[in-house]
Structure formats: structure tokens, C-alpha cells
mmCIF file of C-alpha atoms in Angstrom:
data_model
loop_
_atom_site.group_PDB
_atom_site.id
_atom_site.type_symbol
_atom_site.label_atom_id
_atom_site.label_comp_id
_atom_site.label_asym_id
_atom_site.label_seq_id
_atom_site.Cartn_x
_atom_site.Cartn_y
_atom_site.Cartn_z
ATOM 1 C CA UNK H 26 15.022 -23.752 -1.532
ATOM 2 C CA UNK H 27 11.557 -22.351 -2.017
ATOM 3 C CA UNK H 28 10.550 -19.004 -0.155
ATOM 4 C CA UNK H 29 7.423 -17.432 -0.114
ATOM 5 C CA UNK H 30 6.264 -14.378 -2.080
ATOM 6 C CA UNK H 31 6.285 -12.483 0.562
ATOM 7 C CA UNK H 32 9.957 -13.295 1.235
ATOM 8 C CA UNK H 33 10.679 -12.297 -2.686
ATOM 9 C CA UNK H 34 8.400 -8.773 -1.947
ATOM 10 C CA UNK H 35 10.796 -8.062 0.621
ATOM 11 C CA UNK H 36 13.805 -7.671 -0.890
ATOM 12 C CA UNK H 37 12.387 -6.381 -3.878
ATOM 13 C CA UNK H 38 10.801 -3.141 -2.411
ATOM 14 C CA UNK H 39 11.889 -3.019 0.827
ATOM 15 C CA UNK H 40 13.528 0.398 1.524
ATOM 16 C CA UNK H 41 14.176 1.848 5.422
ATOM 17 C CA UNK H 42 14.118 5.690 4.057
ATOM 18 C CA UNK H 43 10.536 4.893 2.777
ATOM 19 C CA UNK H 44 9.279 3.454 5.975
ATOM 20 C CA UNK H 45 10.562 6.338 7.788
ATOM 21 C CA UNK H 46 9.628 9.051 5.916
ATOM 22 C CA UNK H 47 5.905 7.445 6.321
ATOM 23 C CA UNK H 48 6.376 6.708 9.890
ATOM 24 C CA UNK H 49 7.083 10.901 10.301
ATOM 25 C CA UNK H 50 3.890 11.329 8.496
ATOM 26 C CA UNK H 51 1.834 9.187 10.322
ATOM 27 C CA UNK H 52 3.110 10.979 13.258
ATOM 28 C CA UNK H 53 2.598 14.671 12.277
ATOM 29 C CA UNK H 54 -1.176 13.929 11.321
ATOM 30 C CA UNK H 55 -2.656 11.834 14.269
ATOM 31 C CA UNK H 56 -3.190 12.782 18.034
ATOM 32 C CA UNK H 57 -4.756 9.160 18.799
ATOM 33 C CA UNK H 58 -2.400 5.919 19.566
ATOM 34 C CA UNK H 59 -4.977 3.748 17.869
ATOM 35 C CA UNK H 60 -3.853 2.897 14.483
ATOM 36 C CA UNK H 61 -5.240 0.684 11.632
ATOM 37 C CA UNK H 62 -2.547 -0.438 8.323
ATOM 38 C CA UNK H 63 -4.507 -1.664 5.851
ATOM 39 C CA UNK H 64 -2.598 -3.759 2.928
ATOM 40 C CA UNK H 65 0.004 -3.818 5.664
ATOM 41 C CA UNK H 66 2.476 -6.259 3.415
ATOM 42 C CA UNK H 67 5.222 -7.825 5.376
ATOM 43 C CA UNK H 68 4.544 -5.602 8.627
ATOM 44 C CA UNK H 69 7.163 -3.216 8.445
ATOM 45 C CA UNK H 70 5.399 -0.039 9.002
ATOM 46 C CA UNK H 71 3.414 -1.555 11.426
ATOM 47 C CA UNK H 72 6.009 -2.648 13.374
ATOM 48 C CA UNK H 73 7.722 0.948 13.560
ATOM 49 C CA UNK H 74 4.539 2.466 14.627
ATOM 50 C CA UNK H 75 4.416 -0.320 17.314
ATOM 51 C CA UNK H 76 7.859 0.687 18.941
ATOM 52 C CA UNK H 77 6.579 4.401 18.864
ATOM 53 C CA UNK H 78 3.796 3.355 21.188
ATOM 54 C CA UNK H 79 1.146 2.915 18.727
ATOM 55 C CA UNK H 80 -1.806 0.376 19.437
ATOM 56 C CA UNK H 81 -1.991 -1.218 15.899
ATOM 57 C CA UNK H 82 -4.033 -3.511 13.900
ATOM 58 C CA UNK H 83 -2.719 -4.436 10.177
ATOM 59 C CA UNK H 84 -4.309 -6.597 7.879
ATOM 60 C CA UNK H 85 -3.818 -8.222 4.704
ATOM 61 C CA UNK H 86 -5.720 -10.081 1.593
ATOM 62 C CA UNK H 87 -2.319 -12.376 1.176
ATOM 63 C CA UNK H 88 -1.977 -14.257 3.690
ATOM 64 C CA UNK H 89 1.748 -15.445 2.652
ATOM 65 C CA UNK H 90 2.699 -11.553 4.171
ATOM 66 C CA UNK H 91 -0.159 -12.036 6.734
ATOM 67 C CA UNK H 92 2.847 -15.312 7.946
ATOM 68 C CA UNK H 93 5.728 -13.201 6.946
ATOM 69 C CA UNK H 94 4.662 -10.033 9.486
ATOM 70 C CA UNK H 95 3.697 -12.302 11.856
ATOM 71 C CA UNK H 96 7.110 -13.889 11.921
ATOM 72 C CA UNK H 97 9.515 -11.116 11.505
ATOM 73 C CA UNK H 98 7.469 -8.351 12.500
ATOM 74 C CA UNK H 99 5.414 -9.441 15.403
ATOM 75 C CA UNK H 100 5.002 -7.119 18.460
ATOM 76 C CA UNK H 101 2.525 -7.013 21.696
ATOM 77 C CA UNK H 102 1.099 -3.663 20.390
ATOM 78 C CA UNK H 103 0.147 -4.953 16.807
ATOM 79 C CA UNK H 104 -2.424 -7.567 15.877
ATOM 80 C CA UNK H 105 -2.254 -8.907 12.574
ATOM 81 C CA UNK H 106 -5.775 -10.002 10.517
ATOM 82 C CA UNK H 107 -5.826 -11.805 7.065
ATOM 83 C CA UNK H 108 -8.447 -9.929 5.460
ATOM 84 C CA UNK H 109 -9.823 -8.325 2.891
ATOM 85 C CA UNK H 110 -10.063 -4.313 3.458
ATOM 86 C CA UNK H 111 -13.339 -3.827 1.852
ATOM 87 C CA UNK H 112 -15.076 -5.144 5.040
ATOM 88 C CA UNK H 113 -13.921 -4.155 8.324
ATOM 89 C CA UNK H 114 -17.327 -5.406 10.150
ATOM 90 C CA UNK H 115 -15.244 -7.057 12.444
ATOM 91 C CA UNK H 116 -12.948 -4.241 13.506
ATOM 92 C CA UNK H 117 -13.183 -1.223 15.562
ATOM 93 C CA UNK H 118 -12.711 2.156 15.706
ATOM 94 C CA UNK H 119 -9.484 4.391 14.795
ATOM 95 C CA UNK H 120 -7.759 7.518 15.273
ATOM 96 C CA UNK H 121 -5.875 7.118 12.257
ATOM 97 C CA UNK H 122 -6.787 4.609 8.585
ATOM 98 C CA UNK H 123 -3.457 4.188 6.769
ATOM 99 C CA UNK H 124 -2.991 2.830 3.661
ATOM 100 C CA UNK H 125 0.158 3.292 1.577
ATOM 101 C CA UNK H 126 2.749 2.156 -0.992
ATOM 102 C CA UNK H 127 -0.078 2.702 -3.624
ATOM 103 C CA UNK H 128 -2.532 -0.265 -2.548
ATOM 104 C CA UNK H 129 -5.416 1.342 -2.701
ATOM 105 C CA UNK H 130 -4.556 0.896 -6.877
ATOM 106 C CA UNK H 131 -5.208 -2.886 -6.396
ATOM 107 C CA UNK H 132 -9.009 -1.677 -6.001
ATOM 108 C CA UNK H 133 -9.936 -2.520 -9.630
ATOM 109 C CA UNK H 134 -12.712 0.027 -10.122
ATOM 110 C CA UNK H 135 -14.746 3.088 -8.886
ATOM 111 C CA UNK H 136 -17.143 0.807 -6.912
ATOM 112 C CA UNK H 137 -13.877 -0.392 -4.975
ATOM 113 C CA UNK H 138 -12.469 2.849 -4.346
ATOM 114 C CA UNK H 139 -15.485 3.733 -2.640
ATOM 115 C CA UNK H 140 -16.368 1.097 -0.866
ATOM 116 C CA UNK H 141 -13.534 1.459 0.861
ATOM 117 C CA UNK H 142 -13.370 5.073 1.313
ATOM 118 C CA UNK H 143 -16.966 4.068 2.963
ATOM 119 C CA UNK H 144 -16.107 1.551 5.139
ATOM 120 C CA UNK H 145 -12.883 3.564 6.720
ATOM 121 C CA UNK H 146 -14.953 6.616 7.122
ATOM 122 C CA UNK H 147 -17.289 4.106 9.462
ATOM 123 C CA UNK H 148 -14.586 3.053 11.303
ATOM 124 C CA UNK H 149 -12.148 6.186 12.272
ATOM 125 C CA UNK H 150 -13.128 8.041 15.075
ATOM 126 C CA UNK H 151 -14.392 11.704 15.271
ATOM 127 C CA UNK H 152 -11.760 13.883 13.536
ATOM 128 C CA UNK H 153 -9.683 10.655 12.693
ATOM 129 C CA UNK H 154 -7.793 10.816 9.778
ATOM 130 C CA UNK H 155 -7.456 8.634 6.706
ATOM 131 C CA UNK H 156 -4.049 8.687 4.910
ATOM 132 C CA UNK H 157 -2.849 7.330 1.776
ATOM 133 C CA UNK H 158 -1.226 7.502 -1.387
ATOM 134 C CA UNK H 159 -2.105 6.172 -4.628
ATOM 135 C CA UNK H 160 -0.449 6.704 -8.680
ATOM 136 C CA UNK H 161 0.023 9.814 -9.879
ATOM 137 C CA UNK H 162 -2.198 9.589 -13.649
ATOM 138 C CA UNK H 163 0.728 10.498 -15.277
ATOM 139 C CA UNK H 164 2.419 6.873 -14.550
ATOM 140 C CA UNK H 165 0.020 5.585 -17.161
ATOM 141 C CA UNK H 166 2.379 7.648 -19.900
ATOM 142 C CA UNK H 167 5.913 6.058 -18.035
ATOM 143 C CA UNK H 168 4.537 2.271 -18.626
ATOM 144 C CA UNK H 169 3.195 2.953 -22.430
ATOM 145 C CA UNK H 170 6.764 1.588 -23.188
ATOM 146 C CA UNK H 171 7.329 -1.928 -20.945
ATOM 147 C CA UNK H 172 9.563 -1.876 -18.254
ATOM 148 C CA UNK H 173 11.949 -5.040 -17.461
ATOM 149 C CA UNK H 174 13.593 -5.185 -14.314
ATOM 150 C CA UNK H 175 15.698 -8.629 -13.896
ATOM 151 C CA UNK H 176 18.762 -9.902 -10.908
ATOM 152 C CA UNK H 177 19.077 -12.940 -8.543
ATOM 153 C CA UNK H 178 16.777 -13.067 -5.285
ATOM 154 C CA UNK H 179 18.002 -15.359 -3.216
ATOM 155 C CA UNK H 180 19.864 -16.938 -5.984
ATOM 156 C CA UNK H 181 17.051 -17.507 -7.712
ATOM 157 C CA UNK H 182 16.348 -15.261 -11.113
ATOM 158 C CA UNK H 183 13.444 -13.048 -11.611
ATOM 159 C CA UNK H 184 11.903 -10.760 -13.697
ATOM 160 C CA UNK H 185 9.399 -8.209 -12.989
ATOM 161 C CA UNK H 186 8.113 -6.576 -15.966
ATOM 162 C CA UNK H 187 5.466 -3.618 -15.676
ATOM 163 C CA UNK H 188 3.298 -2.417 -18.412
ATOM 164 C CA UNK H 189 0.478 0.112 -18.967
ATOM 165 C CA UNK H 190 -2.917 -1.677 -20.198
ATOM 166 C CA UNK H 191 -6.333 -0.941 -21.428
ATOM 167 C CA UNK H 192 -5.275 2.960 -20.869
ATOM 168 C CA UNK H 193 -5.520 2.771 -16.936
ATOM 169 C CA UNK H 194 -4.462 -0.458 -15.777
ATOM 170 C CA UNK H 195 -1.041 -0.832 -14.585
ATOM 171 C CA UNK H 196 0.276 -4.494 -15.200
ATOM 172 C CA UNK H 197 2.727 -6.217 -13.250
ATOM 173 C CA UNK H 198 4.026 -10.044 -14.349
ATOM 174 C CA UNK H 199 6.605 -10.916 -11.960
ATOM 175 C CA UNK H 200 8.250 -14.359 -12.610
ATOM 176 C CA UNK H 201 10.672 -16.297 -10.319
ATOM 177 C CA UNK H 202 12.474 -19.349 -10.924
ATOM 178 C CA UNK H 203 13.110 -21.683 -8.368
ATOM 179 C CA UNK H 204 15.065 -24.740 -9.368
ATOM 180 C CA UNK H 205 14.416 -23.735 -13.321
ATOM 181 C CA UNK H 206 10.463 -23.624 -12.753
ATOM 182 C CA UNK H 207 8.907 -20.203 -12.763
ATOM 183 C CA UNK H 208 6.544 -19.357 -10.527
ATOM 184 C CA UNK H 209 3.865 -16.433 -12.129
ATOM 185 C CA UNK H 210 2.582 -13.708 -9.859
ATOM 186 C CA UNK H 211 0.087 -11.110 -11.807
ATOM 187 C CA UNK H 212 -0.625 -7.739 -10.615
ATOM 188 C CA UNK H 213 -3.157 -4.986 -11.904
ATOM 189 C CA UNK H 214 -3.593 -1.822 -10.564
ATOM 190 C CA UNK H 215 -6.215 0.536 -11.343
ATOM 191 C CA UNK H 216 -5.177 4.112 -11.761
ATOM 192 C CA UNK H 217 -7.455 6.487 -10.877
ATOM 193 C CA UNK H 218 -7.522 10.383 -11.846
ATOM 194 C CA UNK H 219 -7.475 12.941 -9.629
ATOM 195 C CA UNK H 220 -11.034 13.533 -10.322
ATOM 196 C CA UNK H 221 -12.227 10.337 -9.671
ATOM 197 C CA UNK H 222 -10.666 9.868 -6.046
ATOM 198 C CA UNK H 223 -11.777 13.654 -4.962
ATOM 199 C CA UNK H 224 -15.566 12.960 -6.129
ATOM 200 C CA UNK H 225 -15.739 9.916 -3.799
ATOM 201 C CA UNK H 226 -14.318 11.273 -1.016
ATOM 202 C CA UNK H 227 -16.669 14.375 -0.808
ATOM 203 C CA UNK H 228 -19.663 11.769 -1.433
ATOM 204 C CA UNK H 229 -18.743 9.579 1.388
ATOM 205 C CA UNK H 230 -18.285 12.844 3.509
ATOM 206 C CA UNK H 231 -14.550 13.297 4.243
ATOM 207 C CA UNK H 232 -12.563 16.598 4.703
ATOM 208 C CA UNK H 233 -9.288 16.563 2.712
ATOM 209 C CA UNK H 234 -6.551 18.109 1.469
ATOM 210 C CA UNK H 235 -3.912 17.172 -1.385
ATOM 211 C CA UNK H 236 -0.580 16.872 0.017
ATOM 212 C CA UNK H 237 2.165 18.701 -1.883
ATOM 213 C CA UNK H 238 5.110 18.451 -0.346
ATOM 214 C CA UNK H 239 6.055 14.936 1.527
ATOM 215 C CA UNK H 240 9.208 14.536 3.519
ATOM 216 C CA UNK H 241 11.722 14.688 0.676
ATOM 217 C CA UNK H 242 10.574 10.566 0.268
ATOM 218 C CA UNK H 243 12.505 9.437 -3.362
ATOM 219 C CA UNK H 244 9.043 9.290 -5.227
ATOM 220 C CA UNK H 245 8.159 12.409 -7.256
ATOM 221 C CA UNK H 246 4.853 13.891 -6.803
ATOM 222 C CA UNK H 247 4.532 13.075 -10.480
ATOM 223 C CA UNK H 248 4.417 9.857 -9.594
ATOM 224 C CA UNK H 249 2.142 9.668 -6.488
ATOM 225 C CA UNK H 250 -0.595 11.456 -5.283
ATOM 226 C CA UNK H 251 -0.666 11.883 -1.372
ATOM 227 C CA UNK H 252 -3.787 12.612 0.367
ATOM 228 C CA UNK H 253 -4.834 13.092 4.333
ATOM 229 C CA UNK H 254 -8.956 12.965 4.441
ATOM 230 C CA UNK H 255 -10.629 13.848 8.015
ATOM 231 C CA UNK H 256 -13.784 12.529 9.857
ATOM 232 C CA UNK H 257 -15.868 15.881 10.913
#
């Protein structure tokens, strides 16, 4: 039976500690109900922030999790948009920007980045916040060697290997075989130094402090940097 790769992205990263521990975040750092998820994936976070009252929109580029949220995560508060998050033209304004689970790494160069630092200053209200997390630098070093990671999803076999490229692209080539034919899904992630991300955020005008400590979540802050950025 075939399943979708959203279905396969689910099980593979899907962890209810995570979730929560970014649900408490959200919560500690936003006065407003009005929430945007951007790269929302399979709806998951936007569906918790939905029970807690919050008025949520969440959009994604792939519209296979775009299906997937809408069908296991759907809820009267959220509406879901397949979209890209580099133009949110169409949206409104926010209390609260959220982007996590480092996505804002799939922007593949400075011009991205702020672009979309850009458009989600636009679009958060005064004194909203912008919250995200990206890779920590240092994850360049872990992926010098390549990492294999192989099981059964869905009785299926996969293998998701993930290797450091070109000195600050992270590369992701995960392969699934349904009925002995593999199905190919690339990833690259741009990883940006600290540097980098600060400079655009002061030029597009945002407040914002470095997050040290976060919720005891299982990622090291040597692995991710966590940032909250204000609209003044």
C-alpha cells in the first residue's frame, strides 16, 4: 500500500514531548489568540494551539502535509493554506509568527532568510512576536561524517541518510521502498551562523533576544539556536 510522504514524516519525527514543550513556549511569549504556523508539516502544533483557544492559520509549501493536517488535524479554529511562506500577501495580521522544527533552514540563502524575516515583520501586529528555531552552526561538524538511519515504516524499508555539503548545506536523501521501488525525497538545508541571522533581523527592524534555556526539550542548544524577535 502506498502512503504519502507526509504519512512517512509522521512517524519518523513525530514526538508529543516536542510539541509540548513548543506549545509552553508559544504560550509564555504571546498575549494575542491570533496565531500564524508557518511550515506547519502535518498540523500537529497547530492543532494543540487550536484546543488552547488559539485562532490559527498554518500553511505549507507541500501540499501532501497541507492533505495530511487537513485530515488528521483539522479543527474550526485553524485554517490550513498550501503556500509558500515567502509571500504572505494574502494573509493578515498576527500576534504571534511561529516557525519551528528548523524550517526556516530550507531557506537556501541570505536573500531567503530575509525575505522572510521581511514579510513576517509586515504581518505581526504591534509588539507581536516572531519565534523560531533554526541549526545550531556547529551541526555542520556532526554531519562531516554521514549519518544512516534505516527500520520498517509501515512495513515498508527506508533509509534516511544525512550529510554535511559544500561546508553549510545540510543534506538529507531519504529513500522508501514500497513494493521493492524506492521512492527519493531530497532535502537541503542551509545553515546559517549566528551572525548571519542577527544582521538580518536588526536590518528588517526586529527586537530580539537569543534564547538560552528552552523547556528542558531533548535538543541541545548545541544543536539549535532559539530565537523570540518583537515588532516595536
Amino acid at each position: 500500500m502506498k502512503h504519502s510522504f507526509a504519512e512517512y514524516y509522521h512517524v519518523l519525527v513525530y514526538d508529543e514531548t516536542v510539541y509540548d514543550s513548543y506549545l509552553k513556549w508559544v504560550q509564555s511569549n504571546t498575549k494575542g489568540l491570533c496565531v500564524l504556523e508557518c511550515a506547519c508539516g502535518p498540523g500537529h502544533l497547530s492543532y494543540r494551539l487550536a484546543e488552547q483557544g488559539y485562532l490559527v492559520d498554518a500553511l505549507d509549501l507541500d501540499l501532501s502535509m497541507i492533505e495530511f493536517a487537513k485530515l488528521n488535524n483539522s479543527h474550526r479554529n485553524i485554517n490550513y493554506y498550501h503556500q509558500s511562506m515567502f509571500d504572505l500577501s494574502n494573509l493578515g495580521t498576527y500576534d504571534t509568527i511561529i516557525i519551528f522544527l528548523d524550517s526556516l533552514n530550507y531557506c537556501v540563502n541570505t536573500d531567503e532568510l530575509h525575505q522572510f524575516f521581511s514579510e513576517a515583520y509586515k504581518h505581526l501586529n504591534h509588539g507581536g512576536i516572531l519565534l523560531f528555531d533554526m541549526h545550531h552552526p556547529s551541526r555542520l561538524d556532526e554531519f562531516n561524517d554521514e549519518y544512516i538511519e534505516e527500520g520498517l515504516l509501515f512495513e515498508n524499508y527506508y533509509q534516511w541518510s544525512i550529510q554535511t555539503i559544500d561546508d553549510q548545506m545540510i543534506h538529507h536523501n531519504i529513500a522508501i521502498y514500497e513494493e521493492d521501488k524506492p521512492s527519493i525525497h531530497q532535502i537541503n538545508q542551509r545553515v546559517f551562523s549566528i551572525e548571519e541571522i542577527e544582521t538580518l533581523l536588526s536590518r528588517v527592524s526586529f527586537e530580539f533576544e537569543r534564547i538560552l534555556h528552552f523547556d528542558k526539550l531533548e535538543f541541545e542548544l548545541e544543536e539549535k539556536l532559539y530565537y523570540q524577535a518583537r515588532k516595536g
